[in-house]
Amino acid sequence: MHLSRFPRIKLCHAPTPLEPMERLTKLLGGPKLYVKRDDCTGLATGGNKTRKLEFLMADALKQGADTVITQGAVQSNHARQTAAAACKLGLKCEIILERRVKDATPAYENSGNVFLDKLFGAGIRHVASGTDMNAAMEKVAEEIRGKGGKPYVIPGGGSNTIGALGYVASSLEMLHQANEMGLRIDHVVHATGSTGTQAGVVCGLEGSNSGILVYGISVRQPKDKQEEAVHKLASQTAEMLGIKGGVTRQMIVANGDYVGAGYGIPTPGMVEAVTLAARYEGLLLDPVYSGKAMAGLIDLIRKGQVFSKKDTVVFLHTGGSTGLFAYEDALLKS
Ligand SMILES: *Cc1c(COP(=O)(O)O)cnc(C)c1O
């Protein structure tokens, strides 16, 4: 795989650390747990979307865009990182936020990522849950074109083949680090939502024949739907990269058991996982993605499923701690 064939601009502080989680490993009695710190990508409190934006923003600039448009949930980490990247590159940014979470608190509506979106001067529009977000973005693009502007539309979560390249890059970086450290990795576990992260990681790790298994934990859709969606994007990305044999359906695993009542709605397991990571590792997870993924990892370890005590498991930390400030009530109440 030769990523330099694709336009890219540097936005990430990389390589991000690959660190042991010694106290959490001890608490759970194995497997050996490591964390790949993609919460530390640097841009505006960091996170996984910065990886994708290195390729997406380069494409936007190549096409002569003066405005980027994107969408997400109200507390979208992707929207916040896109707004920050736009500032750094001197582009305008328009964000459409979907009111996906019912009965949201004032903190959810205004704090965390929303506060930062405003600090970055992004244009913000709110729409109701269930809105056709692609159509909504196209409408904004039309308005901008009408005024003589040049819009570039970034899909939700930055998840298309171009964005997925960011996670090909991240997983190759992790593999290189593991080889330098003499660390044998058996599994990589992470939260999966709009699919670009898992599609990229699978392409990176399968495309280099690493033998590392990728285990996604869904934060929104049930298992089958999520796996189908990841497989579709992973296949397209593999084709773009020219990976021999492509990506098979069996390479895609997404557990759907830890979503709870829905996207962005707290679960007891998430609250426990966020609290344990904080108190045993001094590590900040987030309530919507990495907290639910860690809840899944902890539960599967306790049940003795998927991972054996002898395995080495890397938790790919995708960021999102800025969203903690929107969930203070849910996290401290219990
Ligand atoms: C967007 C996001 C994810 C999910 O990544 P996808 O590429 O959308 O599947 C995971 N964690 C955090 C913190 C995110 O913001």
CSV table of C-alpha atoms and ligand atoms in Angstrom, one decimal:
chain,number,residue,atom,x,y,z
A,1,MET,CA,0.0,0.0,0.0
A,2,HIS,CA,1.4,3.3,-1.0
A,3,LEU,CA,-0.6,6.2,0.6
A,4,SER,CA,1.6,8.9,-0.9
A,5,ARG,CA,-0.3,8.3,-4.1
A,6,PHE,CA,-3.2,10.3,-2.5
A,7,PRO,CA,-3.3,14.0,-1.7
A,8,ARG,CA,-2.8,14.6,2.0
A,9,ILE,CA,-2.1,17.5,4.3
A,10,LYS,CA,-0.6,17.3,7.8
A,11,LEU,CA,-3.2,17.9,10.5
A,12,CYS,CA,-2.3,15.2,13.1
A,13,HIS,CA,0.3,15.0,15.8
A,14,ALA,CA,1.6,11.6,14.8
A,15,PRO,CA,2.6,9.0,15.6
A,16,THR,CA,0.1,8.9,18.5
A,17,PRO,CA,1.4,6.8,21.5
A,18,LEU,CA,0.8,3.1,21.8
A,19,GLU,CA,0.8,2.5,25.5
A,20,PRO,CA,0.1,-0.4,28.0
A,21,MET,CA,-2.9,-0.1,30.3
A,22,GLU,CA,-1.3,-1.9,33.2
A,23,ARG,CA,-3.8,-1.2,36.0
A,24,LEU,CA,-6.8,-2.0,33.9
A,25,THR,CA,-5.1,-5.2,32.7
A,26,LYS,CA,-4.5,-6.2,36.3
A,27,LEU,CA,-8.0,-5.4,37.4
A,28,LEU,CA,-9.5,-7.6,34.7
A,29,GLY,CA,-6.9,-10.3,35.1
A,30,GLY,CA,-5.8,-10.2,31.4
A,31,PRO,CA,-5.7,-10.1,28.4
A,32,LYS,CA,-2.8,-7.7,28.1
A,33,LEU,CA,-4.4,-4.3,27.2
A,34,TYR,CA,-2.8,-1.6,25.3
A,35,VAL,CA,-4.3,1.7,24.0
A,36,LYS,CA,-3.5,3.4,20.7
A,37,ARG,CA,-4.0,7.1,21.6
A,38,ASP,CA,-5.8,8.5,18.6
A,39,ASP,CA,-7.6,10.7,21.1
A,40,CYS,CA,-4.2,12.6,21.0
A,41,THR,CA,-4.2,13.5,17.3
A,42,GLY,CA,-3.8,17.1,18.4
A,43,LEU,CA,-6.3,19.2,16.5
A,44,ALA,CA,-8.7,21.0,18.8
A,45,THR,CA,-8.7,18.2,21.5
A,46,GLY,CA,-8.1,15.5,18.9
A,47,GLY,CA,-9.9,12.4,17.8
A,48,ASN,CA,-10.2,10.0,14.9
A,49,LYS,CA,-11.8,12.4,12.4
A,50,THR,CA,-8.5,14.3,12.2
A,51,ARG,CA,-6.9,11.3,10.6
A,52,LYS,CA,-9.6,11.3,7.9
A,53,LEU,CA,-9.5,15.0,7.4
A,54,GLU,CA,-5.8,14.8,6.4
A,55,PHE,CA,-7.1,13.2,3.1
A,56,LEU,CA,-10.5,14.9,2.9
A,57,MET,CA,-9.2,18.4,3.3
A,58,ALA,CA,-6.4,17.8,0.8
A,59,ASP,CA,-9.1,16.8,-1.7
A,60,ALA,CA,-11.2,19.9,-0.9
A,61,LEU,CA,-8.1,22.1,-1.5
A,62,LYS,CA,-7.3,20.3,-4.7
A,63,GLN,CA,-10.8,21.0,-6.0
A,64,GLY,CA,-10.5,24.6,-5.1
A,65,ALA,CA,-13.1,24.7,-2.4
A,66,ASP,CA,-13.6,27.8,-0.2
A,67,THR,CA,-16.2,26.2,2.1
A,68,VAL,CA,-16.6,22.7,3.6
A,69,ILE,CA,-20.0,21.4,4.6
A,70,THR,CA,-20.6,18.5,6.9
A,71,GLN,CA,-23.1,17.0,9.3
A,72,GLY,CA,-23.5,15.0,12.5
A,73,ALA,CA,-25.3,14.6,15.7
A,74,VAL,CA,-25.5,17.7,18.0
A,75,GLN,CA,-22.4,16.6,20.0
A,76,SER,CA,-20.5,15.6,16.8
A,77,ASN,CA,-16.8,15.2,17.3
A,78,HIS,CA,-16.5,15.1,13.5
A,79,ALA,CA,-18.1,18.5,13.1
A,80,ARG,CA,-15.8,20.0,15.7
A,81,GLN,CA,-12.6,18.6,14.1
A,82,THR,CA,-13.8,19.7,10.7
A,83,ALA,CA,-14.5,23.2,11.9
A,84,ALA,CA,-11.0,23.4,13.4
A,85,ALA,CA,-9.4,22.1,10.3
A,86,ALA,CA,-11.2,24.6,8.2
A,87,CYS,CA,-9.9,27.4,10.4
A,88,LYS,CA,-6.4,26.2,10.1
A,89,LEU,CA,-6.6,26.1,6.3
A,90,GLY,CA,-8.6,29.4,5.9
A,91,LEU,CA,-11.8,27.8,4.7
A,92,LYS,CA,-15.3,28.5,5.8
A,93,CYS,CA,-17.3,25.7,7.5
A,94,GLU,CA,-21.0,25.0,7.5
A,95,ILE,CA,-22.4,22.3,9.9
A,96,ILE,CA,-25.8,20.7,10.0
A,97,LEU,CA,-26.5,19.1,13.4
A,98,GLU,CA,-29.2,16.4,13.7
A,99,ARG,CA,-31.2,16.4,16.9
A,100,ARG,CA,-30.7,12.6,17.2
A,101,VAL,CA,-30.8,12.4,21.0
A,102,LYS,CA,-34.3,12.8,22.6
A,103,ASP,CA,-34.8,14.9,25.8
A,104,ALA,CA,-31.4,16.5,25.5
A,105,THR,CA,-30.1,18.6,28.5
A,106,PRO,CA,-29.1,22.2,28.1
A,107,ALA,CA,-25.4,21.0,28.5
A,108,TYR,CA,-25.9,18.6,25.6
A,109,GLU,CA,-27.3,21.4,23.4
A,110,ASN,CA,-24.7,24.0,24.2
A,111,SER,CA,-21.5,22.6,25.9
A,112,GLY,CA,-18.7,20.3,24.8
A,113,ASN,CA,-18.4,20.1,21.0
A,114,VAL,CA,-21.2,22.7,20.3
A,115,PHE,CA,-19.3,25.3,22.3
A,116,LEU,CA,-16.2,24.6,20.3
A,117,ASP,CA,-18.0,24.6,16.9
A,118,LYS,CA,-19.1,28.2,17.8
A,119,LEU,CA,-15.6,29.2,18.9
A,120,PHE,CA,-14.3,28.1,15.5
A,121,GLY,CA,-17.0,30.4,13.9
A,122,ALA,CA,-18.7,27.6,12.0
A,123,GLY,CA,-22.1,28.2,10.5
A,124,ILE,CA,-24.5,25.9,12.5
A,125,ARG,CA,-28.0,24.7,11.5
A,126,HIS,CA,-30.1,22.3,13.5
A,127,VAL,CA,-32.5,19.8,11.9
A,128,ALA,CA,-34.9,17.2,13.3
A,129,SER,CA,-34.0,13.6,13.9
A,130,GLY,CA,-34.6,11.5,10.8
A,131,THR,CA,-33.8,14.3,8.3
A,132,ASP,CA,-32.2,13.3,5.0
A,133,MET,CA,-28.8,14.7,5.9
A,134,ASN,CA,-27.2,14.2,2.5
A,135,ALA,CA,-30.1,16.2,0.9
A,136,ALA,CA,-29.8,18.8,3.6
A,137,MET,CA,-26.1,19.2,2.8
A,138,GLU,CA,-26.8,19.4,-0.9
A,139,LYS,CA,-29.2,22.2,-0.3
A,140,VAL,CA,-26.6,24.2,1.6
A,141,ALA,CA,-24.1,23.5,-1.2
A,142,GLU,CA,-26.6,24.9,-3.7
A,143,GLU,CA,-27.0,28.0,-1.7
A,144,ILE,CA,-23.3,28.6,-1.5
A,145,ARG,CA,-22.9,28.0,-5.3
A,146,GLY,CA,-25.7,30.4,-5.8
A,147,LYS,CA,-23.6,33.1,-4.1
A,148,GLY,CA,-20.5,32.2,-6.2
A,149,GLY,CA,-18.8,30.1,-3.5
A,150,LYS,CA,-17.1,26.7,-4.0
A,151,PRO,CA,-18.5,24.2,-1.5
A,152,TYR,CA,-17.0,20.7,-0.7
A,153,VAL,CA,-19.3,18.2,1.0
A,154,ILE,CA,-17.8,15.9,3.6
A,155,PRO,CA,-20.1,13.0,4.5
A,156,GLY,CA,-21.1,12.4,8.1
A,157,GLY,CA,-18.1,11.1,10.1
A,158,GLY,CA,-15.9,11.8,7.1
A,159,SER,CA,-16.7,8.2,6.0
A,160,ASN,CA,-16.0,7.6,2.4
A,161,THR,CA,-13.0,6.0,0.7
A,162,ILE,CA,-10.9,9.1,0.9
A,163,GLY,CA,-11.6,9.5,4.7
A,164,ALA,CA,-11.0,5.8,5.3
A,165,LEU,CA,-7.4,6.3,4.1
A,166,GLY,CA,-6.8,8.1,7.4
A,167,TYR,CA,-7.4,4.8,9.2
A,168,VAL,CA,-5.3,2.9,6.7
A,169,ALA,CA,-2.5,5.3,7.7
A,170,SER,CA,-3.3,5.0,11.5
A,171,SER,CA,-3.2,1.2,11.4
A,172,LEU,CA,0.0,1.0,9.4
A,173,GLU,CA,1.5,3.4,12.0
A,174,MET,CA,0.4,1.1,14.8
A,175,LEU,CA,1.8,-1.9,13.1
A,176,HIS,CA,5.2,-0.2,12.7
A,177,GLN,CA,5.1,0.8,16.4
A,178,ALA,CA,4.3,-2.7,17.4
A,179,ASN,CA,7.2,-4.1,15.3
A,180,GLU,CA,9.6,-1.5,16.8
A,181,MET,CA,8.4,-2.5,20.3
A,182,GLY,CA,8.5,-6.2,19.7
A,183,LEU,CA,4.8,-6.3,20.6
A,184,ARG,CA,2.7,-9.0,19.1
A,185,ILE,CA,-0.9,-7.8,18.8
A,186,ASP,CA,-3.8,-10.3,18.5
A,187,HIS,CA,-6.8,-8.0,18.3
A,188,VAL,CA,-7.7,-4.3,17.8
A,189,VAL,CA,-11.0,-3.2,19.4
A,190,HIS,CA,-12.7,0.1,18.7
A,191,ALA,CA,-16.0,1.9,18.4
A,192,THR,CA,-17.7,1.8,15.0
A,193,GLY,CA,-20.3,4.4,13.8
A,194,SER,CA,-20.2,5.9,10.4
A,195,THR,CA,-17.8,3.0,9.3
A,196,GLY,CA,-14.8,4.9,8.0
A,197,THR,CA,-12.6,3.9,10.9
A,198,GLN,CA,-13.2,0.2,10.7
A,199,ALA,CA,-13.1,0.1,6.9
A,200,GLY,CA,-9.6,1.8,7.0
A,201,VAL,CA,-8.3,-0.3,9.9
A,202,VAL,CA,-9.4,-3.6,8.1
A,203,CYS,CA,-7.8,-2.4,4.9
A,204,GLY,CA,-4.6,-1.5,6.6
A,205,LEU,CA,-4.2,-4.6,8.7
A,206,GLU,CA,-5.5,-7.1,6.2
A,207,GLY,CA,-3.8,-5.4,3.3
A,208,SER,CA,-0.5,-5.9,5.0
A,209,ASN,CA,-1.3,-9.5,6.1
A,210,SER,CA,-0.7,-8.6,9.8
A,211,GLY,CA,-2.8,-11.5,11.1
A,212,ILE,CA,-4.4,-9.0,13.6
A,213,LEU,CA,-8.2,-9.4,14.1
A,214,VAL,CA,-10.3,-6.2,14.0
A,215,TYR,CA,-13.3,-6.1,16.4
A,216,GLY,CA,-15.7,-3.2,16.0
A,217,ILE,CA,-18.3,-2.4,18.7
A,218,SER,CA,-21.3,-0.6,17.2
A,219,VAL,CA,-22.7,2.6,18.8
A,220,ARG,CA,-25.7,2.9,16.6
A,221,GLN,CA,-26.8,0.1,14.3
A,222,PRO,CA,-27.4,-3.6,15.0
A,223,LYS,CA,-24.7,-6.1,14.1
A,224,ASP,CA,-25.8,-7.2,10.6
A,225,LYS,CA,-26.6,-3.7,9.4
A,226,GLN,CA,-23.3,-2.3,10.7
A,227,GLU,CA,-21.2,-5.2,9.3
A,228,GLU,CA,-22.8,-4.8,5.9
A,229,ALA,CA,-22.1,-1.0,5.9
A,230,VAL,CA,-18.5,-1.5,7.0
A,231,HIS,CA,-18.0,-4.2,4.4
A,232,LYS,CA,-19.3,-2.0,1.6
A,233,LEU,CA,-16.9,0.9,2.4
A,234,ALA,CA,-14.0,-1.4,3.2
A,235,SER,CA,-14.4,-3.2,-0.2
A,236,GLN,CA,-14.5,0.2,-2.1
A,237,THR,CA,-11.4,1.4,-0.1
A,238,ALA,CA,-9.6,-1.9,-0.8
A,239,GLU,CA,-10.3,-1.5,-4.5
A,240,MET,CA,-9.0,2.0,-4.5
A,241,LEU,CA,-5.8,0.8,-2.8
A,242,GLY,CA,-5.5,-2.2,-5.1
A,243,ILE,CA,-5.5,-4.7,-2.2
A,244,LYS,CA,-5.2,-8.2,-3.8
A,245,GLY,CA,-8.3,-10.4,-3.0
A,246,GLY,CA,-10.1,-7.4,-1.5
A,247,VAL,CA,-11.8,-7.5,1.8
A,248,THR,CA,-14.1,-10.4,2.5
A,249,ARG,CA,-17.4,-10.3,4.5
A,250,GLN,CA,-15.8,-12.6,7.2
A,251,MET,CA,-13.1,-10.0,7.9
A,252,ILE,CA,-15.8,-7.6,9.2
A,253,VAL,CA,-17.0,-8.1,12.8
A,254,ALA,CA,-19.2,-5.5,14.5
A,255,ASN,CA,-20.8,-6.4,17.9
A,256,GLY,CA,-24.2,-4.7,18.3
A,257,ASP,CA,-24.8,-5.7,21.9
A,258,TYR,CA,-23.6,-2.5,23.6
A,259,VAL,CA,-25.7,0.3,21.9
A,260,GLY,CA,-28.2,0.3,24.7
A,261,ALA,CA,-31.4,2.3,24.0
A,262,GLY,CA,-29.8,4.1,21.1
A,263,TYR,CA,-27.1,6.4,19.7
A,264,GLY,CA,-25.8,8.8,22.4
A,265,ILE,CA,-28.0,7.4,25.1
A,266,PRO,CA,-26.0,6.5,28.2
A,267,THR,CA,-25.8,2.8,29.4
A,268,PRO,CA,-24.7,1.6,32.8
A,269,GLY,CA,-21.8,-0.2,31.1
A,270,MET,CA,-20.6,3.0,29.5
A,271,VAL,CA,-20.7,4.8,32.8
A,272,GLU,CA,-18.7,2.0,34.4
A,273,ALA,CA,-16.2,1.9,31.6
A,274,VAL,CA,-15.6,5.7,31.5
A,275,THR,CA,-15.2,5.6,35.3
A,276,LEU,CA,-12.8,2.7,35.4
A,277,ALA,CA,-10.6,4.2,32.6
A,278,ALA,CA,-10.5,7.4,34.5
A,279,ARG,CA,-9.7,5.9,37.9
A,280,TYR,CA,-7.4,3.1,36.8
A,281,GLU,CA,-5.5,4.7,33.9
A,282,GLY,CA,-6.1,8.5,34.2
A,283,LEU,CA,-7.6,8.1,30.8
A,284,LEU,CA,-10.6,10.0,29.4
A,285,LEU,CA,-13.0,8.1,27.3
A,286,ASP,CA,-16.3,9.5,25.9
A,287,PRO,CA,-19.9,8.8,26.5
A,288,VAL,CA,-21.0,8.1,22.9
A,289,TYR,CA,-18.3,6.0,21.3
A,290,SER,CA,-15.1,5.0,23.2
A,291,GLY,CA,-17.1,4.5,26.5
A,292,LYS,CA,-19.5,2.1,24.9
A,293,ALA,CA,-16.7,0.3,23.1
A,294,MET,CA,-14.7,-0.1,26.3
A,295,ALA,CA,-17.9,-1.3,28.0
A,296,GLY,CA,-18.1,-4.0,25.4
A,297,LEU,CA,-14.5,-4.9,25.7
A,298,ILE,CA,-14.7,-5.2,29.5
A,299,ASP,CA,-17.9,-7.2,29.4
A,300,LEU,CA,-16.5,-9.7,26.8
A,301,ILE,CA,-13.4,-10.1,28.9
A,302,ARG,CA,-15.4,-10.8,32.0
A,303,LYS,CA,-17.5,-13.4,30.2
A,304,GLY,CA,-14.4,-15.0,28.8
A,305,GLN,CA,-15.6,-14.5,25.2
A,306,VAL,CA,-13.7,-13.5,22.1
A,307,PHE,CA,-10.4,-12.7,23.9
A,308,SER,CA,-8.2,-15.1,25.8
A,309,LYS,CA,-6.2,-14.2,28.8
A,310,LYS,CA,-2.9,-14.7,26.8
A,311,ASP,CA,-4.0,-12.4,24.1
A,312,THR,CA,-2.7,-8.8,23.6
A,313,VAL,CA,-5.6,-6.5,22.8
A,314,VAL,CA,-5.1,-2.9,21.5
A,315,PHE,CA,-8.0,-0.6,22.3
A,316,LEU,CA,-8.0,2.0,19.5
A,317,HIS,CA,-9.0,5.2,21.4
A,318,THR,CA,-11.0,7.3,18.8
A,319,GLY,CA,-11.3,10.4,21.1
A,320,GLY,CA,-14.4,12.3,22.0
A,321,SER,CA,-13.6,13.4,25.6
A,322,THR,CA,-14.8,16.9,24.8
A,323,GLY,CA,-18.3,15.3,24.8
A,324,LEU,CA,-17.9,14.4,28.5
A,325,PHE,CA,-18.9,18.0,29.4
A,326,ALA,CA,-22.3,17.4,27.7
A,327,TYR,CA,-22.9,14.3,29.9
A,328,GLU,CA,-21.9,15.5,33.3
A,329,ASP,CA,-25.3,14.6,34.9
A,330,ALA,CA,-25.4,11.0,33.4
A,331,LEU,CA,-21.8,10.3,34.5
A,332,LEU,CA,-21.8,11.6,38.1
A,333,LYS,CA,-25.4,10.8,39.1
A,334,SER,CA,-24.7,7.1,39.5
B,1,LIG,C1,-16.9,9.3,14.9
B,1,LIG,C2,-16.3,8.6,16.1
B,1,LIG,C3,-16.2,7.2,16.1
B,1,LIG,C4,-16.6,6.3,15.1
B,1,LIG,O1,-15.8,6.3,13.9
B,1,LIG,P1,-16.5,6.0,12.5
B,1,LIG,O2,-15.4,6.1,11.5
B,1,LIG,O3,-17.6,7.0,12.4
B,1,LIG,O4,-17.1,4.6,12.6
B,1,LIG,C5,-15.6,6.7,17.3
B,1,LIG,N1,-15.2,7.4,18.3
B,1,LIG,C6,-15.4,8.8,18.3
B,1,LIG,C7,-15.0,9.5,19.5
B,1,LIG,C8,-15.9,9.4,17.2
B,1,LIG,O5,-16.1,10.7,17.2
